[in-house]
Amino acid sequence: MPATQTRAARLAIAGISDFQKDIKDDSFSTDQVEMKWMKRKNRIKYRRRGTAYEWKVMTDRGSVDEMEAEALANFTPVNPGLNMSLTNDGYKTADLIHEIDLEEAADDQAIFDITDQRTQAMPEATGFAFCTDFYLDGTSTTYGTNPITGCAGAIITTGSYGGQNVATHTALAGQVLSGAPYNAYSTDPIPALTAAVLNTMRGNDLGMGTSRPDTIFMDFTNFLYLLNAANDLRTAIKHETSTDLGVEMVKFMGCEIIPSRFAVASRLFVLTSKHIEFHTPYSSLFQFRTQDELAPVSKPMLGFIYGKLVFRLLRPHARVTTA
C-alpha cells in the first residue's frame, strides 16, 4: 500500500473485506519515556502564554573578605541576575480523511476505523520527534526546522544557551564529561556513574548546594553494561519496574537510571529534574485539530506539540561520553 494518502491508497483500504479484530500496532503502545518522565515530575507547565520565556540565573556574587572592628565597605557592584530567554518550538503531523473513504469503509470494514487509527498514530509520531530531539542540540532538521533544544544544546561548556554565552559566564556551564573513568564504562560502569553523579552535584558554581541529580538516561547497551556489572560485582543497586514509565529501571546514589530507545548511544545524561521544564501555551501537551470542507466533505487533521524546553539552570546536569 502506498505510504502517501493518495486515492489509490484509500481505495486499497476500502477494498479490504476480511479484517482481523483487535489489530494491534506497537506504535500505539510505544513507551515514550521522556514525556512520561516529565509529566510524572510535574515538569510540563501548561497555559504559559507568550512567544518567549525569560528568566534570571545568578552567576555573580559579591566578594567576601575579613571583618575587623573598624571596617570600611569596599563595594564592588555585581549583576546578581543574568537574563536568559527562549522562544517556542514544535512539531506537527497532518493527514486527510475523505468522506467517500468513511462511507465506503462500512460494515465489516468499519472495524478499521480510519479516523480513529489516524488520531491514535498522530501523538506517537510527534512524541517520537520530541523524545529524539530531547537529547540533541536543537540543530537537527530530521523533524523540521523548528526543533526543541535538548540536552546537547543546554549542557555545554562552549557556545550559547538562552541568549547567553557560557564561556563568558562560566557559572552557567553544565558538566560535559569524558575520559577516565568514563571511557572504561563498558567494562566497569560503577566508577563512571559515581564520578558523574558527584561532578553533577558539585557543579561549577552551585550556590547553596541544594541541587542534586535525580535521573540518569542512557541507551539500552549502556544499561546492559550496568546490569551485568552489578550482577558480577554483587553491587547493591535497587531494581524497580516503573509502571507509569513502562520500563525496567534501577536506582543508584539516589538517581533513577532509566533506559530509553531515544537516548544517544555511548552517552549518559545525568539530570536534575527540578531545573527542567517544558512550557506550552495549551492545556495539554499534544493538540489535535480537525476542519470540515464542502464539495465533497473532507476532514483535514492536524496534530502538534508546541512550546519550549527550558533548562532553567544548566550547571546541575551532566552529559557524559562513555566507551
XYZ file of C-alpha atoms in Angstrom:
323
model
C 0.000 0.000 0.000
C 1.420 3.421 -0.878
C 2.667 5.352 2.091
C 1.151 8.622 0.872
C -2.551 9.385 1.293
C -3.360 9.010 -2.423
C -6.668 7.913 -3.896
C -5.060 4.554 -4.710
C -4.125 4.103 -1.062
C -7.619 4.943 0.117
C -9.170 2.544 -2.403
C -6.851 -0.193 -1.188
C -8.167 0.310 2.336
C -11.791 0.462 1.211
C -11.383 -2.705 -0.856
C -10.457 -4.892 2.086
C -13.319 -7.149 3.144
C -11.669 -9.506 5.629
C -10.443 -7.629 8.691
C -8.913 -9.129 11.799
C -10.439 -7.871 15.000
C -8.283 -6.176 17.653
C -5.485 -5.308 15.276
C -2.547 -4.054 17.342
C 0.145 -1.648 16.270
C 3.170 -1.328 18.520
C 3.296 2.405 17.827
C 0.112 2.852 19.867
C 1.768 1.422 22.980
C 5.364 2.535 22.493
C 6.658 3.929 25.772
C 7.837 7.469 25.197
C 9.679 7.541 28.443
C 10.933 11.111 28.347
C 7.458 12.644 28.039
C 6.042 10.374 30.743
C 9.005 11.260 32.980
C 8.347 14.991 32.577
C 4.658 14.511 33.394
C 5.434 12.404 36.457
C 7.897 15.013 37.720
C 5.331 17.762 37.036
C 7.781 19.466 34.700
C 5.266 20.335 31.966
C 3.888 23.817 32.542
C 0.581 24.454 30.801
C -1.042 27.715 29.718
C 2.259 29.574 29.561
C 1.363 32.442 27.252
C 3.629 34.481 25.023
C 6.054 33.645 22.245
C 9.118 33.717 24.521
C 10.062 32.995 28.103
C 12.588 34.979 30.143
C 14.190 34.033 33.420
C 17.171 35.069 35.526
C 20.145 32.983 36.610
C 22.531 34.122 39.336
C 26.116 33.950 38.077
C 27.999 36.583 40.114
C 28.199 37.178 43.836
C 29.710 39.890 45.956
C 33.291 39.457 47.177
C 33.945 38.310 50.747
C 36.940 39.387 52.868
C 37.908 39.842 56.502
C 35.784 41.605 59.098
C 37.595 43.829 61.615
C 36.480 46.042 64.487
C 36.843 49.179 62.391
C 35.736 48.327 58.889
C 35.094 50.261 55.716
C 32.970 48.899 52.923
C 34.808 48.499 49.634
C 31.747 47.939 47.481
C 32.082 46.324 44.080
C 28.734 46.129 42.270
C 27.834 42.836 40.643
C 24.998 41.691 38.456
C 23.017 39.257 40.626
C 20.815 38.037 37.789
C 21.612 37.198 34.185
C 18.688 37.417 31.750
C 18.039 34.322 29.649
C 15.328 33.753 27.058
C 13.937 31.023 24.783
C 11.210 31.035 22.129
C 8.632 28.402 21.164
C 9.466 25.383 19.016
C 7.448 22.378 17.975
C 6.404 19.545 15.697
C 3.297 18.802 13.657
C 1.840 15.925 11.666
C -1.147 16.084 9.310
C -3.488 13.794 7.428
C -6.672 13.960 5.351
C -9.709 11.726 5.680
C -12.203 11.885 2.798
C -15.965 11.455 3.184
C -16.028 8.778 0.482
C -13.463 6.715 2.356
C -15.546 6.796 5.510
C -18.733 5.871 3.653
C -17.148 3.071 1.616
C -15.452 1.529 4.653
C -18.737 0.202 6.003
C -19.954 -2.913 7.821
C -17.003 -5.286 8.470
C -14.600 -2.698 7.128
C -15.703 -0.257 9.827
C -13.595 -2.317 12.245
C -10.697 -0.475 10.673
C -11.796 2.993 11.680
C -9.656 5.249 9.544
C -10.196 8.334 11.642
C -9.529 6.522 14.894
C -6.382 4.935 13.506
C -5.002 8.274 12.381
C -5.764 10.059 15.647
C -4.032 7.322 17.613
C -0.917 7.454 15.456
C -0.506 11.230 15.478
C 0.528 11.627 19.150
C 3.039 8.802 18.703
C 4.583 10.485 15.652
C 5.046 13.905 17.262
C 6.135 12.305 20.539
C 8.802 10.353 18.665
C 10.186 13.645 17.351
C 10.077 15.307 20.784
C 11.843 12.429 22.553
C 14.514 12.133 19.861
C 15.361 15.835 19.995
C 15.210 15.831 23.813
C 18.844 14.649 23.720
C 20.091 16.767 20.796
C 21.368 20.329 20.420
C 18.484 21.929 18.527
C 20.174 21.936 15.108
C 18.806 18.659 13.742
C 16.320 19.062 10.874
C 15.103 15.447 10.894
C 11.699 16.640 12.126
C 11.582 20.066 10.525
C 13.415 23.305 11.066
C 11.940 24.280 14.443
C 13.193 21.605 16.889
C 13.443 21.929 20.641
C 16.915 22.494 22.109
C 17.655 19.432 24.200
C 20.415 18.179 26.447
C 23.278 18.550 23.964
C 22.366 22.202 23.391
C 21.832 23.102 27.050
C 24.516 21.092 28.859
C 27.514 22.848 27.324
C 30.852 24.420 28.186
C 31.177 26.448 24.963
C 28.609 28.286 22.889
C 25.356 29.896 23.950
C 22.089 28.883 25.534
C 19.117 31.132 26.212
C 20.941 34.038 24.605
C 23.971 33.876 26.934
C 27.475 32.622 26.188
C 28.593 30.045 28.762
C 32.264 30.739 28.044
C 31.715 34.367 29.096
C 29.549 33.402 32.066
C 31.323 30.234 33.163
C 28.989 29.686 36.114
C 26.293 28.773 33.586
C 28.229 25.844 32.138
C 26.986 22.308 32.566
C 29.109 19.225 33.100
C 30.476 17.819 29.831
C 32.480 14.784 30.914
C 34.717 12.343 29.063
C 37.988 10.442 29.508
C 38.752 8.387 32.622
C 36.817 6.810 34.293
C 34.020 7.256 31.729
C 35.975 5.628 28.889
C 36.015 2.369 30.868
C 32.241 2.321 31.346
C 31.632 -0.779 29.237
C 33.907 -2.901 31.438
C 33.476 -1.126 34.792
C 30.495 1.262 34.836
C 30.263 1.845 38.618
C 33.230 4.296 38.908
C 31.956 6.208 35.880
C 28.465 6.555 37.338
C 29.827 7.555 40.732
C 32.047 10.264 39.226
C 29.243 11.540 37.001
C 26.814 11.917 39.900
C 29.389 13.586 42.167
C 30.526 16.016 39.450
C 26.914 16.942 38.760
C 26.226 17.509 42.462
C 29.273 19.747 42.735
C 28.635 21.708 39.544
C 30.701 24.709 38.535
C 29.097 27.225 40.865
C 26.276 25.516 42.690
C 25.483 28.298 45.115
C 23.701 26.887 48.135
C 24.425 23.327 47.024
C 20.788 22.283 47.256
C 20.665 20.702 43.800
C 21.452 17.069 43.221
C 20.695 14.883 40.200
C 17.766 12.500 40.395
C 17.680 10.883 36.939
C 20.147 9.289 34.525
C 19.018 8.456 30.997
C 21.032 6.047 28.859
C 20.613 3.738 25.886
C 19.915 0.037 26.354
C 23.503 -1.007 25.622
C 24.870 1.076 28.483
C 22.015 -0.144 30.675
C 23.018 -3.736 29.911
C 26.636 -2.994 30.865
C 25.424 -1.661 34.202
C 23.189 -4.629 34.989
C 25.899 -7.135 34.083
C 28.489 -5.350 36.212
C 26.111 -5.106 39.160
C 25.414 -8.821 38.974
C 29.098 -9.705 38.667
C 30.201 -7.413 41.483
C 27.106 -8.008 43.635
C 26.751 -4.245 43.698
C 23.778 -3.025 45.698
C 21.583 -1.305 43.152
C 17.842 -1.374 43.507
C 15.891 -2.910 40.629
C 12.494 -1.392 40.062
C 9.825 -1.640 37.374
C 8.156 1.696 36.818
C 4.501 1.141 35.993
C 3.969 4.747 34.957
C 7.083 4.924 32.764
C 6.645 1.393 31.462
C 10.312 0.380 31.733
C 12.668 -1.517 33.983
C 14.984 0.824 35.843
C 17.455 0.769 38.715
C 18.452 3.218 41.430
C 22.000 4.243 42.217
C 23.164 7.030 44.561
C 19.596 8.334 44.755
C 19.214 8.524 40.958
C 16.699 6.656 38.844
C 18.623 5.110 35.961
C 16.249 4.830 33.014
C 16.972 3.169 29.650
C 15.439 4.753 26.575
C 15.304 3.844 22.908
C 15.760 7.540 22.116
C 18.895 8.146 24.208
C 22.068 8.761 22.198
C 24.426 5.779 22.120
C 27.535 5.898 24.352
C 26.148 8.788 26.390
C 24.870 9.284 29.923
C 22.515 12.171 30.651
C 22.607 12.998 34.357
C 19.719 15.374 35.047
C 18.313 17.379 37.948
C 14.628 17.364 37.095
C 13.563 20.375 39.158
C 15.553 22.652 36.837
C 13.956 21.361 33.608
C 10.547 22.465 32.299
C 8.530 22.300 29.118
C 6.298 25.316 28.633
C 3.279 25.142 26.342
C 0.552 27.739 25.805
C -2.073 24.972 25.672
C -3.874 22.970 28.339
C -2.322 19.669 27.221
C 0.967 18.609 25.689
C -0.458 17.197 22.448
C -3.013 19.196 20.469
C -5.406 17.846 17.821
C -7.436 19.861 15.297
C -9.929 18.986 12.531
C -11.728 21.084 9.936
C -14.514 20.076 7.539
C -14.699 21.249 3.937
C -17.519 21.001 1.348
C -17.866 19.513 -2.165
C -17.285 16.752 -1.201
C -16.707 16.692 2.539
C -13.163 16.011 3.725
C -11.629 16.217 7.171
C -8.095 17.633 7.407
C -6.447 16.658 10.685
C -3.528 18.344 12.402
C -1.688 17.114 15.476
C 1.108 19.076 17.107
C 3.335 19.702 20.121
C 4.328 23.332 20.624
C 6.284 25.118 23.320
C 9.799 25.391 24.691
C 12.058 23.011 26.614
C 13.741 25.105 29.305
C 16.832 24.189 31.313
C 16.399 26.917 33.906
C 19.752 26.133 35.485
C 22.470 24.482 33.402
C 25.201 23.584 35.881
C 23.487 20.754 37.846
C 23.290 18.478 34.780
C 25.895 16.331 33.034
C 26.394 14.956 29.547
C 28.860 12.080 29.640
C 30.678 10.316 26.797
C 31.283 6.653 27.567
C 33.216 3.888 25.863
